[in-house]
Amino acid sequence: MDNDLMETEQRHSVAELEDLAFELRSKLLQLCGTYEGAVHIGGDLSSADIFTALFHYGLHVDPDDISNPTRDRFLLSKGHAAVCMYIAMSMRGFFSYEGIVDTYGLLDSAYGMHPCKVQLPGVEASTGSLGHGLPIAVGMALSARHRGETHRVVCLLGDGETGEGSVWEAAMAARSNELGNLVAFVDRNRQLMTSFDGERVVLEPYPDKWAAFGWNVIQVNGHDMGELVSAIDRFPATDSNRPTVIICDTVKGKGVDFMEANLAWHAGSLNPTDLARALAALESGRTHSSAAEKETV
Amino acid sequence: MPVTFTFGEMLSARSVIGTTLAELGETHENLWVLTPDIGATLVEFRDKYPDRFVDVGLAEQVCVGIAAGLAYDGNIPVVSGMLPFLSMRALEQIRTDVCYPNLPVKIIGTHGGLVGNGGSTHYAVEDLALMCALTNMTVTSIGDPAMVGEILRQSMSMTGPLYIRLAVGKSDKVLYEPGQHDIRIGKGIVAREGSDVTIFTHGTVVAQALEAAESLAEDGRSVRVVDMFTLKPIDADLVVQCAEETGGRFVVVEDHLAYGGLASRIADVVVDRGIHLTAFERLGIPQVYAGFGGDEELRDKHGYGLTATIAATRRAIAAKP
Ligand SMILES: Cc1ncc(C[n+]2csc(CCOP(=O)(O)OP(=O)(O)O)c2C)c(N)n1
């Protein structure tokens, strides 16, 4: 069966994707400024470029046909980045951004701190307890294989999350079942909730771990849209026999200087002054990077 | 710096855990503290005793397994984390590695009940049922933030495993005056005297039950409130005594599934001891995945908030013998 969603989609350029990622980050910060409780802003910002590359370039999905059997499946294993996924999906046409901002975290809202498939059809799985997404993704990939379907199953994990044994049990199962239709993205921001990688938990040699489990390993700068796009372009054929992991080097809190690589910003909220500071920081980071680009051209 | 606290004021149970463990680390050289990346409030212990602090990262199962290994070797390990993940991901480690050999491992954590607005992945609502099922396990659920320190101190001489359940633990009201009650694991606390009906409760909703009793007192009702903070072993004698002294009228309110927690433990005592009751009102979480919302909103939505507690207590008082 051909993936009929592929033909209907137009793919964005790298520059357009960069603009979308900027918009995603701005919207995230706005929400963090309006919502009273804490938002997992650090891990949202580190994943923002990955979400953008997936929802606006890599994934064959149709917001108007969320149960199309040929759609790619996206599973957010690091479920605490739910709000970043909701907004990325809203920008792709799945949900309304206003609906998210107006109800996030409130009683009976579909948009909660962690995604719930029952309350929010369009997300593929209920997650939030870390270490669950990849095993479920293996099940979905096995099912697609069995049915002769050619879509991919894509799963986003946190690097801290990969401390869970279930991740490696799933990695082994994926290799054993030769699931070339499975792709894992790891947001390698080198921070857990309460420590930096290497302080108390040593994750390195990280790519070697995945390679030792028999996976294709691709390493990219997770904030370089060109590299993310080319990794997506290099996804192996879905009927190949090895699962692929894209290890994305990222910075937790990326784009907002006072949040970057700062343990205090795993989760937090922004008062009006801090929101203004955060938006200004985001804006100035953008001007700098486009200026730097012009210089190198 | 010991945490100082005053009756009626707000206090963070997490900070009490942090300072108490740091204090106990001094007197108990075999005390270890372990966490699966939930160590923010354990900093004082970590800084004082870095050699006896283990943060395994995101790995609840191995955290409990390591604690068992330490305990086999004569140490007293305290595992601190988030209860939905400790009580479910590491359930078999708790049961087989800790309870089966009856080791003095303490599991302490937050997110017991519909608290914190994380959704059903982040609410421990089945944990007391699971823990009470385990042979050798002592099970507690604590609402008064100041009490946590006392329980941890008492637990140092326990020879078997202990489970300590807290809500979010960031800011709760201090319920008891220092020295007002004899706080002992296994003994219920009569938090308020009364003769018309007994409300049995534990954890965060103790404060709510006391509020309900206060409001009913304005109507001349005499409501006893029992903080049954130890669910296992249950204080069966106190249950019998309350049946005799409050007309066989019981209300149970808890932030846990209505079936499987304290209400079920008390119902077992009622049946096993042949108690004749006039009323038994059971308030807790129904068999649903509760969704998002504030703590109080969720309690109201699911029928065990303040208004529901007052209504159920009135029903129990009005019941015909
Ligand atoms: C099983 C489980 N244990 C603990 C938590 C609490 N928690 C949420 S996020 C987090 C840190 C996750 O680190 P990482 O996977 O690296 O995510 P990121 O840094 O990208 O936010 C922890 C401990 C959880 N959600 N699930």
XYZ file of C-alpha atoms and ligand atoms in Angstrom:
644
model
C 0.000 0.000 0.000
C 1.272 3.460 -0.846
C 1.243 6.186 1.697
C -1.436 8.338 0.079
C -0.833 11.190 2.493
C 2.543 11.846 0.907
C 1.203 13.075 -2.404
C -1.086 15.700 -0.955
C 1.516 17.392 1.233
C 3.681 20.342 0.453
C 6.919 20.458 2.336
C 8.340 23.587 3.917
C 11.772 25.041 3.257
C 14.349 25.220 6.021
C 13.843 28.984 6.345
C 10.098 28.558 6.677
C 10.602 25.865 9.280
C 12.871 28.185 11.255
C 10.142 30.802 11.285
C 7.625 28.225 12.440
C 9.945 27.136 15.261
C 10.272 30.753 16.345
C 6.497 31.105 16.359
C 6.169 27.898 18.365
C 8.599 29.167 20.994
C 6.835 32.542 21.225
C 3.471 30.873 21.686
C 4.912 28.558 24.333
C 6.284 31.479 26.301
C 2.967 33.320 26.013
C 1.166 30.316 27.452
C 3.757 30.010 30.202
C 2.998 33.648 31.002
C -0.767 33.229 31.177
C -1.112 29.843 32.886
C -0.949 30.042 36.666
C 0.805 26.757 37.336
C 4.198 25.473 36.254
C 4.925 24.565 32.635
C 7.765 22.195 31.648
C 9.263 25.009 29.672
C 12.883 23.774 29.657
C 12.168 20.505 27.879
C 9.548 22.202 25.674
C 12.080 24.676 24.351
C 14.716 21.993 23.793
C 12.246 19.975 21.700
C 10.680 22.868 19.783
C 12.795 22.497 16.638
C 12.265 18.723 16.592
C 8.480 19.169 16.888
C 8.558 21.734 14.096
C 10.619 19.545 11.790
C 8.309 16.609 12.453
C 4.897 18.259 12.261
C 5.756 20.589 9.392
C 8.111 18.416 7.394
C 8.699 14.848 8.489
C 5.353 13.379 9.455
C 2.712 12.367 6.947
C -0.377 13.288 8.891
C -3.651 14.942 8.042
C -5.355 17.110 10.666
C -8.660 16.610 8.877
C -8.404 12.855 8.904
C -6.864 11.868 12.215
C -7.695 8.198 11.959
C -6.408 7.640 8.429
C -4.714 4.233 8.723
C -1.823 5.313 6.506
C -0.832 8.261 8.709
C 2.525 8.272 10.411
C 2.179 7.707 14.138
C 3.863 10.153 16.486
C 4.284 9.222 20.130
C 5.443 11.693 22.727
C 7.272 9.497 25.164
C 8.559 12.529 27.093
C 4.940 13.362 27.866
C 5.793 16.390 29.982
C 6.448 18.272 26.707
C 2.751 17.897 25.887
C 2.016 21.583 25.590
C 4.781 22.009 23.021
C 3.228 19.183 21.028
C -0.275 20.673 21.340
C 0.940 24.018 20.000
C 3.018 22.440 17.219
C -0.064 20.432 16.249
C -2.260 23.531 16.394
C 0.114 25.237 13.965
C -0.337 22.246 11.675
C -4.125 22.622 11.891
C -5.030 19.952 14.444
C -6.252 22.178 17.265
C -6.873 25.867 17.840
C -4.157 27.721 19.703
C -6.788 29.839 21.476
C -8.449 26.668 22.715
C -5.133 25.578 24.187
C -4.229 28.885 25.837
C -7.728 29.463 27.165
C -8.188 26.079 28.800
C -4.738 24.596 29.435
C -4.668 22.771 32.783
C -8.184 23.885 33.771
C -10.897 21.560 35.026
C -12.142 19.272 32.253
C -9.702 20.666 29.693
C -8.519 18.327 26.960
C -5.144 20.064 27.174
C -3.436 18.874 30.296
C 0.106 18.662 31.577
C 0.455 15.233 29.970
C -1.331 14.062 26.817
C -4.469 11.952 27.129
C -5.636 10.238 23.976
C -9.155 9.761 25.289
C -9.638 13.433 26.065
C -7.725 14.693 23.040
C -8.184 12.584 19.918
C -5.396 13.418 17.495
C -2.651 12.587 19.944
C -1.649 8.982 19.449
C -1.094 7.759 23.013
C -1.615 8.703 26.646
C 1.817 9.314 28.117
C 3.541 11.186 30.922
C 5.035 8.375 32.941
C 8.463 8.155 31.365
C 9.684 5.004 29.663
C 6.347 4.007 28.145
C 6.366 5.548 24.663
C 8.949 3.398 22.933
C 7.404 0.032 23.926
C 4.032 1.248 22.610
C 5.721 2.480 19.431
C 7.202 -0.997 18.946
C 3.692 -2.438 19.141
C 2.392 0.024 16.566
C 5.331 -0.632 14.243
C 4.814 -4.387 14.523
C 1.148 -3.953 13.677
C 1.947 -1.786 10.632
C 4.464 -4.382 9.470
C 1.963 -7.197 9.915
C -0.702 -5.337 7.942
C 1.685 -4.460 5.140
C 1.281 -0.728 5.783
C 4.101 1.623 4.850
C 3.773 4.420 7.372
C 6.368 5.152 10.046
C 6.115 5.173 13.782
C 8.077 8.048 15.295
C 8.726 8.424 19.002
C 10.290 11.354 20.889
C 12.136 10.595 24.112
C 14.037 12.641 26.666
C 17.625 11.593 27.269
C 17.023 11.392 31.004
C 14.029 9.227 30.226
C 16.309 6.662 28.628
C 17.502 5.759 32.116
C 14.343 3.650 32.337
C 15.016 -0.021 31.660
C 11.843 -0.313 29.596
C 13.418 1.911 26.930
C 16.216 -0.594 26.407
C 13.896 -3.575 26.530
C 11.951 -1.878 23.741
C 15.166 -1.097 21.864
C 16.012 -4.787 21.932
C 12.527 -5.808 20.842
C 12.633 -3.330 17.942
C 15.911 -4.755 16.689
C 14.807 -8.352 17.221
C 11.681 -7.701 15.174
C 13.632 -5.838 12.484
C 11.476 -2.739 12.676
C 12.900 -0.420 10.006
C 9.597 1.485 10.182
C 10.419 2.739 13.673
C 12.310 5.984 14.304
C 13.171 7.328 17.737
C 14.226 10.930 18.331
C 16.115 11.616 21.527
C 16.147 15.163 22.874
C 19.719 14.991 24.120
C 19.778 18.118 26.270
C 22.087 16.559 28.841
C 19.814 17.464 31.735
C 17.537 15.390 33.885
C 15.118 17.034 36.291
C 17.554 17.646 39.132
C 21.033 17.136 37.676
C 23.149 17.441 34.574
C 24.187 14.328 32.714
C 27.568 13.275 34.057
C 27.001 14.647 37.555
C 25.141 11.711 39.065
C 23.961 9.761 36.064
C 26.427 9.038 33.291
C 24.717 8.521 29.950
C 27.805 8.532 27.742
C 28.936 6.799 25.612
C 25.419 7.544 24.452
C 25.351 6.874 20.687
C 27.342 3.671 21.318
C 24.590 2.398 23.580
C 22.023 2.590 20.775
C 24.492 1.197 18.258
C 25.177 -1.730 20.584
C 21.456 -2.506 20.538
C 21.655 -2.787 16.766
C 20.047 0.527 15.816
C 21.041 2.921 13.025
C 22.383 5.946 14.809
C 22.212 9.440 13.348
C 23.505 12.419 15.327
C 22.360 15.952 14.593
C 22.317 19.388 16.110
C 18.725 19.443 17.328
C 18.500 23.192 16.846
C 19.794 23.204 13.278
C 16.776 22.889 11.025
C 18.912 21.975 8.023
C 20.409 19.017 9.901
C 17.018 17.878 11.188
C 15.567 18.017 7.682
C 18.431 16.082 6.183
C 18.138 13.425 8.910
C 14.462 13.092 8.039
C 15.377 12.853 4.356
C 17.706 9.997 5.268
C 15.065 7.909 7.080
C 15.612 4.361 5.863
C 12.871 2.671 3.840
C 10.074 1.403 6.057
C 10.598 -2.143 4.821
C 14.251 -2.109 5.903
C 15.243 -4.116 8.935
C 16.838 -1.797 11.465
C 15.212 0.789 13.672
C 16.758 4.260 13.587
C 17.541 6.691 16.370
C 18.159 10.373 15.710
C 20.140 11.708 18.639
C 19.472 15.446 18.695
C 22.029 17.539 20.534
C 19.997 20.238 22.232
C 20.049 22.812 24.994
C 17.347 22.707 27.644
C 15.555 26.076 27.634
C 16.903 26.855 24.148
C 16.236 30.381 22.943
C 15.787 32.088 26.304
C 19.187 32.924 27.753
C 18.182 32.801 31.434
C 16.555 29.410 31.021
C 19.286 27.745 29.004
C 21.104 24.897 30.770
C 19.574 26.014 34.070
C 18.164 23.321 36.385
C 15.712 25.846 37.834
C 13.842 25.898 34.524
C 12.906 22.238 34.155
C 9.462 23.609 34.922
C 8.290 27.048 35.903
C 5.985 29.936 35.207
C 6.582 33.449 33.961
C 5.317 36.629 35.582
C 4.677 39.547 33.198
C 8.174 41.001 33.681
C 9.872 37.650 33.069
C 7.645 36.979 30.089
C 8.741 40.259 28.509
C 12.383 39.393 29.258
C 11.931 35.913 27.794
C 10.308 37.182 24.603
C 13.024 39.805 24.200
C 15.701 37.143 24.664
C 14.031 34.953 22.083
C 13.822 37.833 19.614
C 17.437 38.858 20.109
C 18.638 35.272 19.674
C 16.830 35.181 16.369
C 18.316 38.441 15.077
C 21.782 37.270 16.072
C 21.507 33.958 14.329
C 20.154 35.419 11.092
C 22.915 38.064 11.178
C 25.506 35.323 11.698
C 24.045 33.401 8.793
C 24.330 36.396 6.488
C 27.969 36.790 7.463
C 28.777 33.220 6.558
C 26.989 33.396 3.213
C 18.602 24.175 60.439
C 15.588 22.396 61.922
C 12.265 23.407 60.419
C 10.212 25.318 62.937
C 6.467 25.215 62.671
C 3.397 26.628 64.322
C -0.027 25.084 64.724
C -2.415 26.313 62.032
C 0.275 27.651 59.719
C 1.299 26.356 56.317
C 4.359 24.144 56.108
C 6.135 22.199 53.374
C 6.258 18.475 54.141
C 9.050 18.169 51.589
C 11.264 20.519 53.563
C 10.468 18.521 56.702
C 11.617 15.354 54.926
C 14.810 17.092 53.815
C 15.789 18.407 57.230
C 14.700 15.305 59.135
C 16.762 13.027 56.924
C 19.779 15.317 57.286
C 19.305 15.192 61.066
C 18.882 11.401 61.124
C 21.925 10.947 58.923
C 23.991 12.199 61.830
C 22.644 9.754 64.416
C 22.287 6.824 62.016
C 25.476 6.202 60.112
C 23.767 3.436 58.157
C 21.016 5.704 56.826
C 21.035 6.040 53.034
C 18.844 8.211 50.857
C 18.007 7.163 47.307
C 15.987 8.906 44.632
C 15.050 8.485 40.977
C 15.750 12.119 39.937
C 13.328 13.632 42.458
C 15.990 14.938 44.806
C 15.327 18.675 44.962
C 14.383 18.608 48.639
C 17.079 16.146 49.632
C 19.875 18.632 49.016
C 20.754 19.021 52.687
C 21.310 15.286 53.118
C 23.143 15.064 49.802
C 25.529 17.844 50.747
C 26.204 16.464 54.231
C 26.471 12.789 53.295
C 27.295 12.570 49.589
C 28.580 8.998 50.080
C 25.205 7.839 51.339
C 23.123 9.622 48.704
C 22.245 7.833 45.470
C 20.413 9.475 42.582
C 19.935 6.817 39.923
C 18.173 9.105 37.449
C 14.970 7.983 35.763
C 14.993 4.399 37.035
C 12.510 3.654 39.810
C 12.921 -0.097 39.629
C 16.656 -0.113 40.126
C 16.292 2.521 42.840
C 14.213 0.140 44.957
C 16.416 -2.824 44.019
C 19.540 -0.994 45.175
C 17.776 -0.027 48.398
C 17.069 -3.716 49.015
C 20.737 -4.550 48.479
C 21.796 -1.868 50.937
C 19.267 -3.125 53.489
C 20.427 -6.747 53.141
C 23.806 -5.406 54.211
C 22.517 -3.780 57.403
C 21.729 -0.296 56.143
C 18.543 1.754 56.492
C 17.606 3.002 53.023
C 14.979 5.672 52.405
C 13.709 5.870 48.833
C 12.157 9.245 48.059
C 10.280 10.006 44.872
C 6.892 10.327 43.209
C 4.451 7.682 44.375
C 2.668 6.827 41.119
C 5.993 5.703 39.709
C 7.407 4.135 42.868
C 4.236 2.238 43.747
C 3.534 0.960 40.238
C 6.745 0.850 38.174
C 8.708 -0.561 41.083
C 5.879 -2.634 42.534
C 7.544 -5.981 42.038
C 10.825 -4.716 43.462
C 8.922 -3.459 46.516
C 7.085 -6.739 46.882
C 9.768 -9.264 46.058
C 13.040 -7.496 46.898
C 11.877 -5.574 49.969
C 8.737 -7.108 51.489
C 9.511 -10.771 50.865
C 12.799 -10.667 52.814
C 11.177 -8.139 55.211
C 13.840 -5.458 54.874
C 13.731 -2.049 56.594
C 13.365 -0.011 53.403
C 11.252 3.124 53.619
C 9.405 4.370 50.572
C 8.351 7.985 50.909
C 6.825 10.137 48.229
C 4.416 12.698 46.940
C 1.449 12.792 44.574
C -0.843 10.534 46.601
C -4.378 11.341 45.422
C -5.792 13.717 42.821
C -3.204 16.375 43.483
C -0.782 18.395 41.396
C -2.860 18.528 38.182
C -0.556 16.171 36.286
C -3.344 13.927 35.046
C -3.815 10.225 35.637
C -0.189 9.308 34.918
C 0.769 11.474 37.879
C -1.910 10.652 40.450
C -1.273 7.764 42.831
C -4.854 6.653 43.472
C -4.432 2.882 43.656
C -1.241 2.916 45.719
C -2.754 2.227 49.140
C -4.658 -0.773 47.795
C -1.460 -2.107 46.248
C 0.705 -1.481 49.302
C -1.850 -2.848 51.784
C -1.874 -6.073 49.807
C 1.825 -6.670 50.488
C 2.743 -8.938 53.374
C 5.126 -7.236 55.858
C 4.432 -3.724 54.553
C 3.379 -0.980 56.963
C 1.320 1.650 55.157
C 0.876 5.281 56.175
C -0.674 8.362 54.603
C 0.102 11.687 56.214
C -1.748 14.989 56.044
C -0.097 16.976 58.804
C 3.203 18.178 57.354
C 4.910 18.417 60.728
C 4.097 14.772 61.495
C 6.292 13.511 58.674
C 9.415 14.201 60.712
C 8.057 12.249 63.685
C 7.137 9.266 61.528
C 10.564 9.200 59.897
C 12.226 9.281 63.323
C 10.062 6.412 64.601
C 10.735 4.435 61.468
C 14.450 4.200 62.229
C 13.823 1.375 64.693
C 11.431 -0.559 62.441
C 12.675 -3.891 61.189
C 10.373 -4.181 58.163
C 9.343 -2.009 55.213
C 7.333 1.205 55.476
C 5.358 3.213 52.917
C 4.753 6.909 53.575
C 2.275 8.708 51.353
C 2.060 12.469 50.991
C 0.063 14.742 48.717
C 1.999 17.442 46.873
C 3.726 18.342 50.104
C 4.608 21.897 49.172
C 2.312 23.706 51.550
C -0.151 22.152 53.960
C -1.688 23.313 57.199
C -0.107 22.137 60.457
C -3.046 20.300 62.039
C -1.808 19.341 65.472
C -0.238 21.296 68.303
C 3.152 19.860 69.238
C 2.593 17.284 71.980
C -1.199 17.372 71.567
C -1.416 13.766 70.412
C 0.496 10.596 70.999
C 1.624 10.018 67.430
C 2.560 6.396 66.910
C 2.637 4.252 63.787
C -0.301 1.844 64.069
C -2.431 4.109 66.256
C -5.194 6.317 64.859
C -5.350 9.928 66.020
C -8.619 11.264 67.373
C -8.144 14.661 65.786
C -11.467 15.925 67.100
C -13.801 14.472 69.722
C -17.453 13.887 68.916
C -20.303 11.522 69.709
C -22.821 11.614 66.829
C -20.698 10.160 64.061
C -17.062 9.368 63.213
C -15.327 10.558 60.072
C -12.329 8.347 59.325
C -9.829 9.923 56.994
C -6.139 10.239 56.098
C -3.763 12.439 54.137
C -4.691 15.811 52.682
C -8.393 15.410 53.306
C -7.968 15.309 57.103
C -8.030 19.109 57.013
C -11.217 18.973 54.979
C -12.856 16.534 57.428
C -11.976 18.845 60.324
C -13.558 21.724 58.424
C -16.701 19.667 57.843
C -16.869 18.819 61.564
C -16.434 22.470 62.470
C -19.217 23.542 60.155
C -21.576 20.829 61.472
C -20.777 21.892 65.044
C -22.457 25.183 64.228
C -25.666 23.143 63.793
C -25.102 21.445 67.121
C -23.721 18.234 65.607
C -20.927 16.459 67.428
C -18.605 14.973 64.822
C -15.561 12.917 65.709
C -12.658 12.978 63.248
C -10.129 10.170 63.237
C -6.900 10.629 61.317
C -6.275 6.976 60.493
C -2.847 7.728 59.109
C -1.742 4.116 59.461
C -3.824 2.006 57.078
C -1.873 -1.119 57.806
C -1.821 -2.436 60.434
C -5.179 -0.777 61.002
C -6.086 0.367 64.518
C -8.989 -2.063 64.802
C -9.594 -1.345 68.496
C -10.182 2.302 67.706
C -12.668 1.343 64.996
C -14.583 -0.781 67.522
C -14.465 1.990 70.088
C -15.754 4.590 67.595
C -18.638 2.309 66.612
C -19.618 2.046 70.264
C -19.165 5.719 71.072
C -20.630 7.348 67.952
C -23.776 5.304 67.436
C -22.374 2.973 64.787
C -22.275 5.858 62.326
C -19.211 5.976 60.080
C -18.132 8.219 57.245
C -14.885 7.505 55.418
C -13.338 10.226 53.263
C -10.126 9.679 51.382
C -8.137 10.874 48.393
C -7.789 7.353 46.960
C -10.063 4.976 45.094
C -13.192 4.609 47.211
C -12.772 0.830 47.017
C -9.406 -0.572 48.094
C -8.227 2.103 50.506
C -9.149 3.079 54.050
C -12.885 2.474 53.562
C -12.150 -1.111 52.586
C -9.750 -1.578 55.512
C -12.426 -0.328 57.926
C -15.125 -2.429 56.276
C -12.884 -5.454 56.867
C -12.641 -4.622 60.564
C -16.411 -4.149 60.734
C -16.995 -7.598 59.247
C -14.187 -9.379 61.079
C -15.129 -7.953 64.472
C -18.868 -8.390 63.911
C -19.598 -4.698 64.442
C -23.159 -3.607 63.808
C -23.244 -0.270 61.988
C -26.117 2.159 61.523
C -24.487 4.052 58.680
C -21.439 3.630 56.475
C -20.759 6.426 53.979
C -17.826 5.904 51.652
C -16.349 8.954 49.912
C -13.396 8.685 47.566
C -12.391 8.515 43.937
C -14.770 6.549 41.706
C -13.495 4.106 39.066
C -12.600 6.775 36.529
C -9.414 8.365 35.225
C -9.979 11.691 36.852
C -8.728 14.240 34.315
C -7.141 17.606 34.879
C -8.001 20.369 37.306
C -7.104 21.863 40.667
C -7.014 19.604 43.752
C -10.194 21.000 45.290
C -12.032 21.137 41.968
C -11.282 17.483 41.366
C -12.451 16.483 44.835
C -15.697 18.343 44.266
C -16.137 16.924 40.794
C -15.609 13.364 41.973
C -17.834 13.632 45.011
C -15.504 13.744 48.017
C -14.994 17.475 48.533
C -16.067 19.525 51.518
C -19.722 19.889 50.501
C -20.059 16.175 49.811
C -18.381 15.365 53.121
C -20.800 17.564 55.040
C -23.781 16.055 53.183
C -22.616 12.483 53.783
C -22.023 13.199 57.456
C -25.540 14.603 57.784
C -26.926 11.472 56.111
C -25.027 9.260 58.511
C -26.312 11.211 61.499
C -29.886 11.018 60.194
C -29.759 7.271 59.480
C -32.261 5.169 61.454
C -30.741 2.416 63.584
C 8.436 7.301 35.363
C 8.574 8.730 35.683
N 9.405 9.101 36.678
C 9.544 10.408 37.002
C 8.842 11.363 36.339
C 8.972 12.823 36.743
N 9.766 13.577 35.749
C 9.156 14.266 34.753
S 10.237 14.937 33.675
C 11.577 14.300 34.510
C 12.952 14.516 33.967
C 13.030 14.006 32.578
O 14.263 14.245 31.978
P 14.405 14.097 30.401
O 13.821 12.819 29.952
O 15.824 14.342 30.053
O 13.446 15.240 29.862
P 13.794 16.744 29.442
O 15.100 17.117 30.062
O 13.891 16.733 27.955
O 12.653 17.576 29.925
C 11.143 13.600 35.644
C 12.035 12.965 36.607
C 7.959 10.929 35.314
N 7.197 11.802 34.621
N 7.866 9.617 34.997
